[in-house]
XYZ file of C-alpha atoms in Angstrom:
300
model
C -16.029 18.276 -44.870
C -15.524 14.543 -44.776
C -12.820 13.666 -47.405
C -14.203 10.227 -47.803
C -17.347 11.783 -49.461
C -15.352 13.408 -52.213
C -15.708 11.867 -55.618
C -13.019 13.189 -57.937
C -15.172 12.320 -60.940
C -17.505 15.093 -59.802
C -14.757 17.681 -60.292
C -13.984 16.370 -63.750
C -17.669 16.984 -64.582
C -17.430 20.432 -62.957
C -14.487 21.338 -65.085
C -16.371 20.174 -68.200
C -19.431 22.237 -67.464
C -17.314 25.341 -66.653
C -15.492 24.947 -69.876
C -18.404 24.121 -72.071
C -21.011 26.370 -70.410
C -23.669 23.712 -71.049
C -24.723 20.371 -69.548
C -25.342 18.957 -73.003
C -21.901 19.962 -74.299
C -20.202 18.835 -71.210
C -21.871 15.379 -71.657
C -20.419 15.277 -75.220
C -17.013 16.085 -73.997
C -17.086 13.425 -71.195
C -18.840 10.854 -73.494
C -21.611 10.284 -70.901
C -25.305 11.155 -70.972
C -26.739 14.486 -70.115
C -28.770 12.960 -67.127
C -25.439 11.593 -65.711
C -23.968 15.125 -65.901
C -27.082 16.605 -64.163
C -26.845 13.992 -61.446
C -23.083 14.627 -60.862
C -23.764 18.377 -60.728
C -26.575 17.826 -58.210
C -24.236 15.720 -56.006
C -21.468 18.369 -56.190
C -23.943 21.163 -55.319
C -25.050 19.204 -52.295
C -21.540 18.584 -51.161
C -20.379 22.221 -51.567
C -23.715 23.702 -50.513
C -23.766 25.957 -53.465
C -25.564 25.978 -56.926
C -22.208 26.424 -58.671
C -23.884 27.250 -61.986
C -27.103 29.233 -62.755
C -28.731 29.158 -66.088
C -28.514 32.394 -68.070
C -30.430 31.799 -71.407
C -28.664 28.768 -72.883
C -25.549 29.132 -70.903
C -24.558 27.858 -67.443
C -22.964 30.714 -65.644
C -20.562 29.917 -62.808
C -21.353 31.347 -59.311
C -18.606 33.081 -57.206
C -17.974 29.775 -55.414
C -17.426 28.060 -58.702
C -15.106 30.729 -59.920
C -13.047 30.497 -56.743
C -12.570 26.658 -56.908
C -12.087 26.224 -60.748
C -8.360 27.073 -60.688
C -7.343 24.663 -57.750
C -9.798 22.054 -59.034
C -8.074 22.050 -62.454
C -4.680 22.054 -60.887
C -5.649 19.036 -58.833
C -7.063 17.158 -61.881
C -3.878 17.962 -63.798
C -1.637 16.745 -61.055
C -3.725 13.499 -60.849
C -3.477 13.130 -64.685
C 0.197 13.574 -64.571
C 0.545 11.130 -61.797
C -1.346 8.463 -63.717
C 0.780 9.092 -66.795
C 3.971 8.965 -64.838
C 3.051 5.447 -63.674
C 2.941 4.320 -67.323
C 5.756 6.566 -68.836
C 9.212 7.182 -67.493
C 11.602 9.507 -69.242
C 15.077 9.297 -67.533
C 16.262 12.366 -69.420
C 13.914 14.615 -67.462
C 12.728 12.574 -64.551
C 13.726 13.595 -61.046
C 13.982 10.511 -58.824
C 16.245 9.003 -56.188
C 16.808 5.210 -56.134
C 17.770 3.780 -52.717
C 20.076 0.844 -52.435
C 21.287 -1.360 -49.658
C 24.384 -3.078 -50.738
C 27.884 -4.054 -49.610
C 31.318 -4.436 -51.165
C 31.227 -5.343 -54.846
C 28.144 -3.228 -55.661
C 29.288 -0.197 -53.642
C 32.925 -0.292 -54.851
C 32.539 -1.452 -58.459
C 28.937 -1.388 -59.742
C 27.530 1.702 -58.230
C 30.439 3.930 -59.525
C 30.030 2.462 -62.953
C 26.243 3.070 -62.708
C 26.813 6.684 -61.756
C 29.087 7.259 -64.784
C 26.519 5.567 -66.978
C 23.781 7.822 -65.862
C 25.751 11.040 -65.673
C 24.965 12.471 -69.101
C 21.576 10.914 -70.182
C 19.857 11.052 -66.757
C 21.039 14.207 -65.011
C 18.310 14.331 -62.370
C 18.536 10.680 -61.324
C 20.242 10.298 -57.930
C 21.475 7.169 -56.002
C 21.721 6.511 -52.348
C 23.301 3.540 -50.611
C 22.568 2.606 -46.972
C 23.368 -0.278 -44.674
C 20.224 -1.991 -43.667
C 19.780 -5.179 -41.618
C 18.599 -8.196 -43.705
C 15.739 -8.608 -41.257
C 14.414 -5.124 -42.309
C 14.813 -5.432 -46.035
C 11.376 -6.692 -46.905
C 9.598 -4.082 -44.759
C 11.734 -1.197 -45.991
C 10.951 -2.205 -49.567
C 7.280 -2.608 -48.886
C 6.951 0.921 -47.514
C 8.977 2.494 -50.339
C 12.141 3.395 -48.408
C 14.262 0.851 -50.239
C 14.379 0.170 -53.995
C 17.177 -2.486 -54.279
C 19.036 -4.824 -51.972
C 22.237 -6.582 -53.178
C 23.970 -9.310 -51.528
C 26.231 -12.357 -52.273
C 24.030 -14.757 -50.338
C 20.657 -16.142 -51.240
C 17.729 -14.296 -49.770
C 14.331 -16.242 -49.959
C 11.133 -14.315 -49.427
C 7.849 -14.553 -51.377
C 7.609 -10.776 -51.575
C 11.090 -10.357 -53.301
C 12.205 -10.983 -56.755
C 15.785 -11.446 -57.684
C 18.300 -11.697 -60.476
C 22.032 -12.586 -60.537
C 23.985 -9.502 -61.552
C 27.533 -10.675 -61.042
C 29.735 -13.746 -60.507
C 33.119 -13.634 -58.748
C 35.766 -15.919 -57.227
C 37.906 -15.611 -54.016
C 41.606 -14.795 -54.193
C 44.273 -14.462 -51.567
C 45.470 -10.940 -50.893
C 48.571 -9.765 -48.902
C 50.847 -6.708 -48.791
C 53.423 -6.572 -51.720
C 56.878 -8.260 -51.150
C 55.555 -10.373 -48.305
C 58.510 -12.529 -47.122
C 56.440 -15.669 -46.662
C 54.890 -15.488 -50.143
C 57.962 -15.233 -52.311
C 57.267 -18.786 -53.772
C 53.521 -18.135 -54.045
C 50.657 -19.232 -51.746
C 50.331 -22.976 -51.508
C 48.078 -24.707 -49.010
C 50.730 -25.204 -46.366
C 51.750 -21.553 -46.538
C 48.191 -20.453 -46.495
C 47.459 -22.457 -43.342
C 50.606 -21.212 -41.616
C 49.710 -17.518 -41.885
C 47.511 -15.274 -39.824
C 44.240 -14.337 -41.532
C 41.689 -11.625 -41.639
C 38.306 -13.258 -41.893
C 35.147 -11.397 -43.291
C 31.793 -12.828 -42.176
C 28.378 -11.448 -41.636
C 27.364 -14.255 -39.215
C 27.762 -13.604 -35.539
C 29.660 -16.840 -35.094
C 32.229 -15.594 -37.501
C 32.188 -18.572 -39.874
C 32.502 -18.068 -43.585
C 32.477 -20.002 -46.761
C 36.294 -20.220 -46.598
C 36.151 -21.919 -43.164
C 33.442 -24.351 -44.367
C 35.522 -25.343 -47.352
C 38.711 -25.816 -45.212
C 36.722 -27.821 -42.617
C 35.457 -30.193 -45.334
C 39.103 -30.932 -46.141
C 40.021 -31.315 -42.524
C 41.930 -28.016 -42.200
C 41.515 -24.908 -40.092
C 43.112 -21.458 -40.630
C 44.422 -19.068 -37.973
C 42.114 -16.034 -37.857
C 43.458 -13.088 -35.979
C 40.855 -10.524 -37.014
C 37.209 -10.807 -37.792
C 35.475 -8.049 -39.831
C 32.004 -7.663 -41.132
C 33.107 -5.691 -44.121
C 35.589 -6.414 -46.968
C 36.337 -2.750 -47.356
C 38.221 -2.668 -44.006
C 40.622 -5.428 -45.092
C 43.060 -3.723 -47.551
C 44.227 -1.133 -45.114
C 44.802 -3.791 -42.458
C 46.770 -5.897 -44.947
C 49.142 -3.027 -45.841
C 50.139 -2.628 -42.237
C 50.505 -6.272 -41.233
C 51.826 -9.639 -42.437
C 48.363 -11.069 -42.514
C 46.452 -12.445 -45.471
C 42.830 -12.260 -46.446
C 40.473 -13.957 -48.960
C 38.600 -11.370 -50.962
C 36.331 -11.465 -54.096
C 38.545 -10.878 -57.202
C 36.452 -8.013 -58.551
C 36.849 -6.121 -55.364
C 40.467 -7.045 -54.738
C 41.655 -5.845 -58.120
C 41.014 -2.294 -57.024
C 43.749 -2.319 -54.456
C 47.551 -2.115 -54.811
C 48.208 -5.397 -53.112
C 49.654 -8.796 -54.085
C 47.175 -11.284 -55.291
C 47.259 -15.093 -55.362
C 44.982 -17.832 -56.411
C 43.139 -19.800 -53.790
C 45.086 -22.979 -52.835
C 41.751 -24.873 -52.475
C 38.738 -25.226 -54.768
C 35.954 -22.867 -53.922
C 32.434 -22.561 -55.264
C 31.648 -19.689 -57.559
C 30.368 -16.528 -55.859
C 27.058 -15.019 -57.070
C 25.754 -11.551 -56.361
C 21.996 -11.046 -56.428
C 19.861 -8.013 -56.888
C 16.607 -8.051 -54.950
C 13.441 -5.877 -55.356
C 9.938 -6.071 -54.114
C 7.353 -7.845 -56.242
C 5.091 -4.807 -56.282
C 7.739 -2.904 -58.361
C 7.957 -5.498 -61.091
C 5.918 -3.393 -63.704
C 6.902 0.041 -62.406
C 8.400 1.738 -65.417
C 11.035 3.780 -63.475
C 12.139 0.750 -61.417
C 12.228 -1.515 -64.472
C 14.402 1.037 -66.337
C 16.880 1.137 -63.365
C 17.111 -2.666 -63.210
C 18.049 -2.574 -66.976
C 20.751 0.043 -66.251
C 22.177 -2.034 -63.410
C 22.254 -5.197 -65.602
C 23.990 -3.258 -68.393
C 26.835 -1.901 -66.194
C 27.089 -5.313 -64.508
C 27.896 -7.269 -67.646
C 31.611 -6.963 -67.059
C 31.162 -8.889 -63.759
C 29.267 -11.711 -65.261
C 32.388 -13.834 -65.585
C 35.854 -13.973 -63.917
């Protein structure tokens, strides 16, 4: 049977006739005319090559074929009905759903743990997953449903994505405790004299720190380039190097912290999602939960 020929409305009519035992009563239940019910039944008979119902007095009696398909037909109709309802109603207390994130640093270290704690009691069947995905694949992964949210500190411009700022931050200088060169604090001369760990996602290794220094005519000594902030703390503990980290990330580690010796622009973290998910109730609910737990990161 060619599935493209199947009209699901015919099975709704079939169910109504089976339940009512009459074309006229089925028409009343469906709020359509009796000729429309007769026409639908004729099409279904032709498709299934069976009369489905035979008249017995004033009652339409189902054939063996009709009796065999009524249970799976009703199950399919109920599944379709629930699917349609689920697109308009989302109950986080009972819903079973996984939300997939692609995020780095602040979201993974601070916001996602807070989100997990926030969901623990009221949404027991909601699960979260965080993956590393190339920026070049974000839109495609969102479009095919593999990715719900992308979070990053840089601006991502694409007509298929919507975004909102979920957190702001500032850079601080981090080093191991009792560092011999930082007993008097971290002024610009000291900052420039020390070896640095640099975090940059660009292949050329440049970061906003280097851009700000270059604008002032300065250059720092970078001894280690990393793509992830999370690798930095363990390296700082074992060396005399320093690193510039976002405050809301740095505060989680048992390290010495100093204010930046130069003016730096405010950092902003953005949450991105596909425009097709704007009105999805489950997706909108999760965006609200993320914004709720992110309030603490809206100012430094």
